[in-house]
Structures are given as structure tokens and as C-alpha cells.
């Protein structure tokens, strides 16, 4: 065996060991090209010996392959360990796990919501529990009507299997019933104090005069609540007026809201506050575990008073740390403002961190799930960035995406006196030969990226080596070896006559116009491709005259 053969033999053996004794020629070539730098110029030579070597190895059987590897002193690459997820066991009982995702419909879901949603979904799957989606729309100011539909779409994209869906705006009568019960238990009172006066008293750990009202008086006022105006009165839950956190002292359970509600119009005036409706629902829906951000720690504390007043079991409250987004804009109100003033093209603008923007770019739901699982539900804060997301996504797309040529900002070249017609076949994916080839024809005329139109020798990938000299383009040679020797740069091209117009919407929303190879016509909307040397992109639209892609990442 000469040196080249020995190296091919080694890579073929290792590849066979990874695949039950059967090496894949494409994968062997790929591993040689990526690991044996000095052999990169010898592709032709390798190709001559590779098929026989692979065949011999594939005839050996796995045991002999492993023996051979051992005798050569090589190490078999361990199968990648299944990544340990950051989601450990849930505390408490796992018998009747009921969890929920409870977003406010203030906009479509973004990565921050995914952080709240995914662990619930994963745990419910793990413990065979029940997953509830609860739309928390009890504050008309925080309801963006299209979000009702968008949230369902976003969760579908994430692959959620929701068992039950509730809208809190359907449940006002239930909240009223429990408010009344709480008054009857003498654990809530109608308070007519001016907000500022109440705060002063509360901050000094003093009860307001309303706290001493009789149950009957409170019930009478409660029944008359509907005739009051915003600010006239609130219903307060009795807590500990000496609680070390003043925010927890006698918090508001119910208030008057006169602003019409997108789903309810003016049907109700008495609105529950978040802590009241959340606790009542979590109890009635039999939540076993409540996962929420640590910014809700004081809320959990407030809610515990309700559980105790009603003598209810408290679910396991689990608080997780903040998710810092290094470079991902997430504020729903800023996004909406930008959409309304035309800065963003919509909720799926590639600059936004909404799930629909991410999906449009070809970032996979699986990527987001992995990312969130890795972060887990620990109390300490975590940071994420696009870089991290791209890295995880690339792992998935490398295998999924077929390869094509794309020529940004194209310029036409014509090789003088080129009289051949070459049919060039390139695999759709070098590691998956069964996916077949794409075909490009080369007749001496092509489009190349304008940026690559520079003096010197260049190789049109898999076609010819050309010599560019100011305004003339001459044929230089044909082989890859000659290109190597001439240190030619390798450039993308598409045939001059047979190509498809394409535009790629980049991550900063700028648009790169160009041409892609003819086989791109066969792509379907939603397909993700890797444009060689350009990056991954998802086909979003097939216009009459061009294909529109959204760029994912390099
Ligand atoms: N709708 C609330 C929120 O999204 C839910 C809070 C909770 O998990 O209890 O902030």
C-alpha cells in the first residue's frame, strides 16, 4: 500500500466500524477531505483507489474490521453520547403530573415563551401527564387579538400536544364564585381606600379601616361592585400585614375595568388580578407542578395565601432563572411598534426573536427544544445568543439540507473559443448518495459572483479553471489538481442560460439578489438548502419570476 492507500484504508475502516461494518464511500471521502489536509489536492488519486478499498473492507465483517483497527492502533470513535438534558427529575410525586403553559395573548410567542413552555411539554411527556394551555387574557390592555390564533400556530410548530385549552376570559363567573367564598371565609374584604392612602398604611404595616368590615358588609359591597367605577373599590385578599415584603400585604384580587375586552366587549366590569385567577385555575385544573420564572417568586408567595385560606394543597412551585438574550430582540411591544411604523416587515421579520421569525429562516423547532432543554429549569440565570442557536441548528441542517450553487450579485463571463458542452453532476448531499445528483451544463458561458471576478486563475467548481485578465476570460485547464497547483480560488457558478433567479432575505433583513442553479426549480416551499459557500436558507415563496429564500446562518 502506498501512503494514499494507507490513509484511505484507515478512514474506510473507521467509517465501517461506525456503521456496523459497512463503510460509505462518500462519507469516507468526506472524512479524508476534512481531516487529511495534505491529501485535499489528491482527490482524483483517492477516487481511483477508494472504491476497491471500501469494497474489501465491507466484505470483512464488523469483527474483522474492529480487529484490524486494533492491530493498527487506531481508536474507534465512540458513538456520540446522547446529550444529557438539563431537565432533571421533577420534585414531588410523578403519579398525576399536570402542568400548564399560561401565556398572555399579547403577541406571538418568542424564545422567552419557549423557555416557559418547553419544560412543561417535556415533563408531561416524560411522566405521561397532562398538559394544559391556558390563555391568560384578563387584562384587556395586554391582549393583542391576533395573538389568540398565533399562539396556537406557534405551539403547533413547536410540536406541542396540548390536552386541554382554557381561556381565562371564559371563566369570570368562576372567579366571582371564589371571590364570594373568600369573603364568606372572612379572608377578603372590599377596600374603598384611595390607592395612595392604602400604600402608606400598608408600608407601615398598618391595616386600613376597611379590613375590619363585617362579612355581611363586604358581601353587600361585593354584590354592588358592578355599579362602581374604576378606582372606587377593590377586593383585597387578607395576608399578613406585617409580611416582610410589602407587596404581599393584602394584595388586590379584583378590580373594576371599563376598557372593552377583545373577546368579551363590555360584558364584565369586575376583573380578576393575575394572582387571583392563576391560583384559582391552578387549583381547579389540578396542577401538580407550576413552573414559572423567578420573577414570579413574590407572586407564588401571594398565591400561597389563597391556597391556605381555601385549605387547598399547594402544587410544587418551581422557579427558574432568567434567560438573557444577548442579541435577540424580544420585547413584544417594541416589535409591535416596529411593525406598525414599518421598521419590521411583520412578526416574522428575520431580526426578531419570535418563533415564527425563527421558523421562517429554517431554524428548527427541534433546535429550540434542545436549547431550552439544555438550559433546564435551574434557578441561576442563563444566556443565549444567535451563535448558540445557529450551532445547534447547523447540526440538524447539515444532514437535512441538500446542496446547491447560488451566485450572489452575478456577473456573466464567457470563455473565448470554448467549444465543449459538459454535463456536470454533483451529489445533492455528499454523505447521502441515495438522494441523487443535480446536473449543471457548462458550455463556456456562466454567471459567477461579481466579487469573484478578479484577475488570476479561478476554478468554476467541478467545471473548468479559467484565467481572468481584466476584461478577458480565457480557458486555463480542467482538472482540480491543476487548479490546486495554480492556487486557484474555487468559485460558484451557474449556467448562463439555465438558471433561476433568487433573492435571499438575510438575517438583518437586507436582500441578496442572485441566481441559483436550475434544479432549484424542483424545490418546495419550506425546503431548506445549503447554498455552497453561502449558507443555509429556507425557500419561503415561489414567485413567478424568482424564488425567495430566507437565510438561516452559515
Ligand atoms: N400568564 C402569566 C405570565 O405569563 C403566568 C404566570 C405564571 O406562570 O403563573 O407571566
XYZ file of C-alpha atoms and ligand atoms in Angstrom:
564
model
C 0.000 0.000 0.000
C 1.255 3.442 -0.768
C 0.650 6.393 1.519
C -2.604 7.433 -0.089
C -3.979 3.928 0.057
C -2.993 3.574 3.672
C -4.851 6.725 4.619
C -7.919 5.744 2.627
C -7.793 2.331 4.291
C -7.671 3.893 7.733
C -10.638 6.190 7.123
C -12.655 3.430 5.484
C -12.035 1.122 8.432
C -13.090 3.731 10.944
C -16.159 4.558 8.943
C -17.078 0.879 8.673
C -16.689 0.475 12.423
C -19.182 3.259 12.970
C -21.728 1.691 10.605
C -21.955 -1.971 11.502
C -19.071 -2.926 9.236
C -20.193 -1.070 6.122
C -18.261 1.980 5.070
C -19.954 4.562 2.874
C -17.622 5.765 0.076
C -18.969 9.331 0.186
C -18.535 9.552 3.931
C -15.022 8.101 3.725
C -14.101 10.714 1.136
C -15.664 13.409 3.320
C -13.685 12.356 6.342
C -10.434 12.269 4.354
C -11.071 15.716 2.906
C -11.874 17.186 6.273
C -9.085 15.533 8.262
C -6.177 14.979 5.882
C -5.281 18.437 4.749
C -2.318 17.377 2.650
C -4.477 14.987 0.618
C -7.009 17.547 -0.436
C -5.296 18.081 -3.764
C -5.277 14.369 -4.461
C -8.983 13.758 -4.767
C -8.568 12.104 -8.125
C -5.971 9.678 -6.893
C -8.079 8.887 -3.863
C -11.097 8.297 -6.055
C -9.170 5.753 -8.033
C -8.352 3.582 -5.044
C -11.248 4.268 -2.729
C -13.971 2.026 -4.254
C -11.806 -1.124 -4.089
C -10.598 -0.442 -0.589
C -14.131 0.196 0.638
C -15.351 -2.949 -1.082
C -12.668 -5.084 0.556
C -13.448 -3.679 3.960
C -17.183 -4.133 3.512
C -16.528 -7.785 2.765
C -14.669 -8.251 6.055
C -17.493 -8.177 8.572
C -17.575 -5.997 11.667
C -15.420 -8.229 13.892
C -12.559 -8.278 11.441
C -12.891 -4.539 10.920
C -12.568 -3.985 14.659
C -9.603 -6.378 14.899
C -7.881 -4.564 12.084
C -8.469 -1.214 13.768
C -6.998 -2.541 16.993
C -3.966 -4.008 15.264
C -3.300 -0.658 13.620
C -3.519 1.027 16.984
C -6.444 3.215 15.959
C -9.227 4.276 18.258
C -12.807 3.636 17.296
C -14.777 6.821 17.559
C -17.344 6.375 20.279
C -20.913 6.901 19.198
C -21.933 10.375 20.235
C -23.372 10.234 23.725
C -26.995 11.162 23.928
C -26.790 14.609 25.333
C -27.660 14.798 28.995
C -30.521 17.226 29.102
C -30.702 19.925 31.689
C -34.164 18.756 32.710
C -33.670 16.593 35.758
C -36.422 14.846 37.680
C -39.286 16.991 38.904
C -39.602 17.279 42.667
C -42.660 15.742 44.313
C -44.883 12.968 43.083
C -44.800 11.856 39.448
C -48.077 9.986 39.603
C -50.520 12.522 38.289
C -48.414 15.149 36.670
C -50.479 18.057 35.384
C -48.641 21.077 34.063
C -49.526 24.119 32.069
C -48.260 26.781 29.787
C -50.098 30.017 30.521
C -49.180 32.829 28.133
C -50.773 36.239 27.950
C -52.011 36.792 24.399
C -50.022 39.976 23.937
C -48.252 38.816 20.788
C -46.968 35.700 19.085
C -44.617 33.502 21.076
C -40.910 34.245 21.224
C -37.912 32.369 22.577
C -38.650 33.633 26.075
C -42.060 31.940 25.899
C -40.452 28.794 24.569
C -38.409 28.771 27.726
C -41.612 28.736 29.783
C -43.433 26.333 27.502
C -40.974 23.598 26.568
C -40.093 22.212 30.017
C -43.806 21.706 30.727
C -44.259 19.821 27.490
C -41.166 17.722 28.075
C -42.035 16.802 31.657
C -45.574 15.889 30.747
C -44.232 13.567 28.064
C -41.723 12.120 30.489
C -44.234 11.357 33.246
C -47.166 10.637 30.987
C -49.030 13.560 32.455
C -51.487 16.142 31.209
C -50.598 19.402 29.505
C -52.885 22.382 29.729
C -52.713 25.510 27.657
C -54.276 28.415 29.473
C -54.610 31.719 27.712
C -54.390 34.412 30.369
C -56.391 37.244 28.911
C -57.777 39.002 31.944
C -56.121 42.313 31.219
C -57.643 43.910 28.123
C -54.642 46.220 27.855
C -52.395 43.236 27.347
C -54.478 41.459 24.755
C -53.426 41.626 21.115
C -56.289 39.926 19.364
C -54.377 38.165 16.557
C -52.234 36.535 19.233
C -55.021 34.097 20.158
C -54.558 32.379 16.820
C -50.815 32.965 16.598
C -50.097 31.238 19.902
C -51.858 28.096 18.705
C -49.877 28.169 15.460
C -46.611 28.707 17.293
C -47.263 25.828 19.677
C -48.151 23.601 16.760
C -44.806 24.466 15.212
C -43.073 23.598 18.468
C -44.810 20.231 18.352
C -46.967 20.615 21.432
C -49.610 18.087 22.297
C -51.942 20.091 24.448
C -54.583 18.048 26.235
C -56.875 20.904 27.252
C -57.178 24.569 26.355
C -58.772 27.217 28.541
C -59.358 30.915 28.087
C -59.489 32.807 31.326
C -61.933 35.243 29.766
C -64.435 32.349 29.712
C -64.062 31.854 33.447
C -65.116 35.122 35.068
C -68.144 33.563 36.781
C -65.835 31.010 38.412
C -63.573 33.757 39.735
C -66.630 35.584 41.093
C -67.790 32.450 42.862
C -64.433 32.049 44.614
C -64.202 35.742 45.427
C -67.534 35.462 47.185
C -66.414 32.330 49.029
C -63.287 34.092 50.180
C -65.360 36.948 51.578
C -67.579 34.441 53.341
C -64.460 32.926 54.905
C -63.579 36.422 56.069
C -60.314 36.213 54.138
C -61.062 39.015 51.674
C -62.538 42.453 52.027
C -63.826 45.259 49.868
C -61.497 48.203 50.165
C -62.529 51.710 49.209
C -59.347 53.409 50.349
C -57.564 55.663 47.960
C -54.631 53.684 46.487
C -52.012 56.115 47.822
C -53.507 56.123 51.327
C -53.623 52.352 51.400
C -49.972 52.147 50.342
C -48.886 54.463 53.130
C -50.669 52.360 55.731
C -49.514 49.100 54.235
C -45.878 50.205 54.044
C -46.132 50.984 57.765
C -47.616 47.519 58.417
C -50.942 49.070 59.363
C -54.316 47.739 58.267
C -56.702 50.082 56.544
C -60.130 50.709 58.128
C -61.878 48.549 55.500
C -60.116 45.430 56.797
C -62.415 45.427 59.794
C -65.663 45.493 57.811
C -68.037 42.661 58.640
C -68.565 39.757 56.273
C -72.097 40.995 55.619
C -70.942 44.476 54.798
C -68.304 43.036 52.430
C -70.855 40.797 50.740
C -73.192 43.720 50.292
C -70.434 45.788 48.746
C -69.316 42.862 46.589
C -72.842 42.482 45.231
C -72.869 46.166 44.451
C -69.349 46.157 42.933
C -70.713 46.178 39.421
C -72.271 49.602 39.961
C -68.999 51.182 40.954
C -66.481 52.980 38.807
C -62.835 52.236 38.145
C -60.870 53.124 41.287
C -63.895 53.271 43.626
C -63.064 49.959 45.306
C -61.056 46.760 45.044
C -61.338 43.350 46.640
C -58.311 42.533 48.761
C -57.036 39.193 50.000
C -56.087 39.139 53.659
C -52.447 38.197 54.080
C -50.011 39.145 56.789
C -49.990 42.894 57.191
C -46.521 42.507 58.736
C -45.148 40.414 55.872
C -41.543 41.390 55.215
C -42.364 42.120 51.590
C -44.897 44.985 51.484
C -46.040 43.857 48.010
C -47.507 40.749 49.591
C -49.535 42.582 52.228
C -53.279 42.372 51.428
C -52.933 42.190 47.662
C -55.689 43.071 45.212
C -57.777 40.189 43.890
C -60.482 42.019 41.930
C -60.858 45.437 40.406
C -63.073 47.373 38.020
C -62.019 47.647 34.387
C -64.120 49.639 31.969
C -61.995 49.187 28.862
C -63.753 46.799 26.468
C -62.242 43.339 26.201
C -61.453 41.953 22.722
C -63.388 38.749 23.399
C -65.912 39.952 25.964
C -66.658 43.507 24.958
C -68.306 45.184 27.943
C -69.868 42.022 29.332
C -67.961 42.305 32.620
C -66.655 45.180 34.674
C -65.167 43.220 37.553
C -61.817 41.781 36.553
C -59.618 39.351 38.462
C -55.988 40.255 39.000
C -53.441 37.799 37.663
C -52.584 36.202 41.002
C -56.208 35.523 41.801
C -57.237 33.916 38.516
C -53.953 31.989 38.225
C -54.224 30.444 41.683
C -57.901 29.561 41.338
C -57.261 27.975 37.960
C -54.132 26.136 39.012
C -56.141 24.578 41.805
C -59.265 23.787 39.786
C -57.206 22.386 36.940
C -55.397 20.178 39.444
C -51.891 21.330 38.640
C -49.276 19.143 40.249
C -46.316 21.352 39.342
C -46.243 25.039 38.492
C -43.147 26.118 36.607
C -42.524 29.824 36.433
C -39.702 32.332 36.226
C -38.125 33.583 39.421
C -39.585 36.997 38.671
C -42.792 35.324 39.927
C -41.373 34.389 43.330
C -43.387 37.046 45.140
C -46.480 36.031 43.177
C -46.121 32.452 44.334
C -45.886 33.793 47.851
C -49.070 35.818 47.360
C -50.891 32.856 45.882
C -49.996 30.601 48.798
C -52.312 32.717 50.956
C -55.226 31.746 48.752
C -54.349 28.064 48.927
C -54.195 28.307 52.691
C -57.445 30.284 53.029
C -59.271 27.680 50.981
C -57.407 24.821 52.596
C -56.133 23.588 49.256
C -52.972 21.571 48.616
C -50.222 23.722 47.194
C -48.737 22.428 43.945
C -44.963 22.182 43.613
C -43.899 25.687 42.691
C -40.668 25.641 40.717
C -38.917 28.856 39.763
C -36.304 29.073 37.062
C -33.706 31.744 36.358
C -33.838 34.492 33.819
C -32.910 33.904 30.219
C -30.650 36.633 28.976
C -30.809 37.153 25.249
C -27.512 38.561 24.196
C -28.505 39.811 20.785
C -32.088 38.720 20.273
C -34.725 41.432 20.464
C -37.699 40.073 22.355
C -39.852 42.904 23.570
C -43.328 42.345 22.161
C -44.273 45.992 22.499
C -41.147 47.154 20.660
C -41.742 44.595 17.933
C -45.333 45.760 17.519
C -44.212 49.375 17.384
C -41.644 48.474 14.718
C -44.238 46.573 12.702
C -46.666 49.463 12.872
C -44.104 52.061 11.836
C -42.765 49.889 9.041
C -39.334 49.116 10.523
C -40.146 45.398 10.609
C -41.869 43.540 7.810
C -44.102 41.698 10.268
C -43.987 39.367 13.253
C -41.795 37.068 11.194
C -39.181 39.687 10.403
C -35.836 37.865 10.448
C -34.415 40.295 13.018
C -36.983 39.300 15.638
C -36.803 36.504 18.163
C -40.392 35.350 17.601
C -40.845 31.671 16.884
C -42.424 32.496 13.535
C -39.402 34.574 12.520
C -37.120 31.774 13.547
C -39.191 29.197 11.682
C -39.223 31.282 8.530
C -35.456 31.205 8.480
C -35.272 27.457 8.700
C -34.345 27.231 12.341
C -35.892 24.026 13.548
C -38.350 23.569 16.404
C -36.037 20.765 17.482
C -33.190 23.275 17.821
C -35.213 25.482 20.138
C -36.354 22.467 22.142
C -32.783 21.242 22.519
C -31.604 24.686 23.520
C -34.239 25.048 26.221
C -33.780 21.504 27.474
C -30.082 22.131 27.801
C -30.727 25.270 29.846
C -33.108 23.360 32.064
C -35.051 24.846 34.949
C -32.245 25.839 37.263
C -32.591 28.950 39.382
C -29.442 30.581 38.068
C -29.677 32.801 35.024
C -28.635 31.609 31.567
C -27.645 33.425 28.433
C -28.406 32.536 24.862
C -27.325 34.070 21.601
C -27.890 33.550 17.914
C -24.485 31.916 17.771
C -25.613 29.214 20.142
C -28.861 28.687 18.224
C -27.041 28.540 14.898
C -24.605 25.958 16.217
C -27.391 23.621 17.330
C -29.360 24.186 14.170
C -26.375 23.545 11.941
C -26.053 20.080 13.442
C -29.560 19.298 12.229
C -29.387 21.039 8.873
C -26.023 19.584 7.844
C -27.776 16.300 7.326
C -31.135 17.555 6.191
C -30.243 20.214 3.651
C -29.251 19.377 0.092
C -26.512 21.394 -1.527
C -26.892 23.814 -4.407
C -24.932 26.598 -6.051
C -26.009 30.179 -5.572
C -24.350 33.126 -7.210
C -24.941 36.401 -5.396
C -24.695 39.615 -7.357
C -23.979 37.721 -10.592
C -21.771 38.776 -13.458
C -21.672 36.968 -16.790
C -18.458 35.528 -18.133
C -17.731 33.943 -21.462
C -14.640 31.896 -22.199
C -13.421 32.724 -25.657
C -13.378 29.748 -28.029
C -14.783 27.159 -25.672
C -16.494 24.567 -27.811
C -17.351 21.834 -25.386
C -20.614 21.031 -23.683
C -20.003 19.470 -20.294
C -22.656 17.863 -18.205
C -21.655 18.135 -14.580
C -23.229 16.060 -11.874
C -22.833 16.900 -8.231
C -24.409 14.991 -5.379
C -27.321 16.635 -3.635
C -25.566 15.612 -0.446
C -22.107 14.067 -0.391
C -22.957 11.862 2.594
C -26.265 10.634 1.182
C -25.659 9.439 -2.318
C -29.110 7.899 -2.465
C -30.535 11.394 -2.697
C -29.113 11.601 -6.222
C -27.422 14.338 -8.170
C -28.079 17.739 -9.571
C -26.999 18.456 -13.108
C -25.402 21.580 -14.469
C -24.285 22.079 -18.028
C -21.271 24.128 -18.927
C -20.760 25.493 -22.401
C -18.213 28.199 -21.736
C -20.666 30.807 -20.500
C -21.644 31.213 -16.883
C -22.579 33.609 -14.130
C -20.166 33.995 -11.245
C -20.337 36.261 -8.180
C -19.168 39.741 -9.058
C -16.897 39.677 -6.022
C -15.068 36.711 -7.548
C -14.390 38.446 -10.843
C -10.777 39.196 -10.074
C -7.620 38.773 -12.099
C -5.904 35.435 -11.920
C -6.859 31.814 -12.099
C -10.141 30.639 -10.646
C -11.852 27.296 -10.696
C -15.541 27.141 -11.522
C -16.380 24.369 -9.108
C -16.362 20.978 -10.836
C -16.175 22.575 -14.279
C -13.100 24.392 -15.580
C -10.227 26.578 -14.484
C -10.315 29.998 -16.017
C -7.893 32.824 -16.272
C -9.369 36.259 -15.791
C -7.363 39.137 -17.115
C -9.059 42.487 -16.853
C -11.753 42.115 -19.472
C -10.976 38.778 -20.980
C -11.704 35.327 -19.662
C -9.563 32.519 -21.019
C -9.692 28.781 -20.597
C -6.796 27.628 -18.432
C -7.226 23.953 -17.648
C -9.779 21.492 -16.429
C -8.622 19.385 -13.536
C -8.877 20.017 -9.874
C -5.166 19.226 -9.471
C -4.219 21.939 -11.906
C -6.413 24.355 -10.029
C -4.671 23.389 -6.798
C -1.280 23.890 -8.297
C -2.255 27.277 -9.604
C -3.674 28.067 -6.146
C -6.873 28.926 -7.927
C -9.748 30.164 -5.877
C -12.782 27.956 -6.173
C -15.918 29.773 -7.078
C -19.592 29.142 -7.512
C -21.234 29.474 -10.870
C -24.475 28.788 -12.631
C -25.012 28.185 -16.349
C -25.565 31.363 -18.328
C -28.824 30.255 -19.863
C -30.181 27.686 -17.469
C -30.558 29.186 -14.005
C -33.202 30.505 -11.633
C -33.479 33.987 -10.201
C -33.404 34.053 -6.454
C -33.438 36.510 -3.631
C -32.260 35.722 -0.147
C -33.610 37.724 2.760
C -30.706 37.902 5.170
C -30.787 37.889 8.967
C -30.585 41.689 9.031
C -33.477 41.870 6.532
C -31.228 43.039 3.711
C -31.775 41.264 0.429
C -29.151 39.500 -1.637
C -30.207 39.071 -5.253
C -28.672 36.338 -7.318
C -29.057 33.234 -9.406
C -29.250 29.640 -8.340
C -28.786 26.500 -10.314
C -31.623 25.121 -12.452
C -32.517 22.179 -10.198
C -33.680 24.634 -7.539
C -36.875 24.836 -9.595
C -37.833 21.494 -8.098
C -37.675 22.699 -4.514
C -40.830 23.015 -2.469
C -41.768 25.821 -0.151
C -40.320 25.073 3.265
C -37.344 23.154 1.876
C -34.045 24.090 3.430
C -30.939 24.058 1.279
C -27.312 24.740 1.782
C -26.027 27.129 -0.817
C -22.433 26.041 -1.024
C -20.116 28.573 0.487
C -23.008 30.893 1.254
C -25.035 29.251 3.976
C -28.320 27.570 4.814
C -31.563 29.069 3.605
C -35.243 28.141 3.579
C -37.402 28.504 0.480
C -40.249 30.754 1.530
C -42.004 31.685 -1.673
C -42.016 30.772 -5.339
C -42.765 33.942 -7.226
C -43.436 33.866 -10.942
C -40.003 35.190 -11.791
C -37.948 34.181 -8.782
C -37.505 32.080 -5.686
C -37.491 33.835 -2.330
C -35.327 32.324 0.392
C -34.742 33.337 3.997
C -31.201 32.980 5.244
C -30.652 30.825 8.302
C -26.930 31.012 9.021
C -23.563 29.998 7.622
N -49.584 34.467 32.402
C -48.543 34.588 33.345
C -47.274 35.028 32.669
O -47.082 34.683 31.516
C -48.330 33.246 34.018
C -47.594 33.377 35.243
C -47.443 32.052 35.952
O -46.755 31.192 35.392
O -48.020 31.868 36.990
O -46.486 35.744 33.240
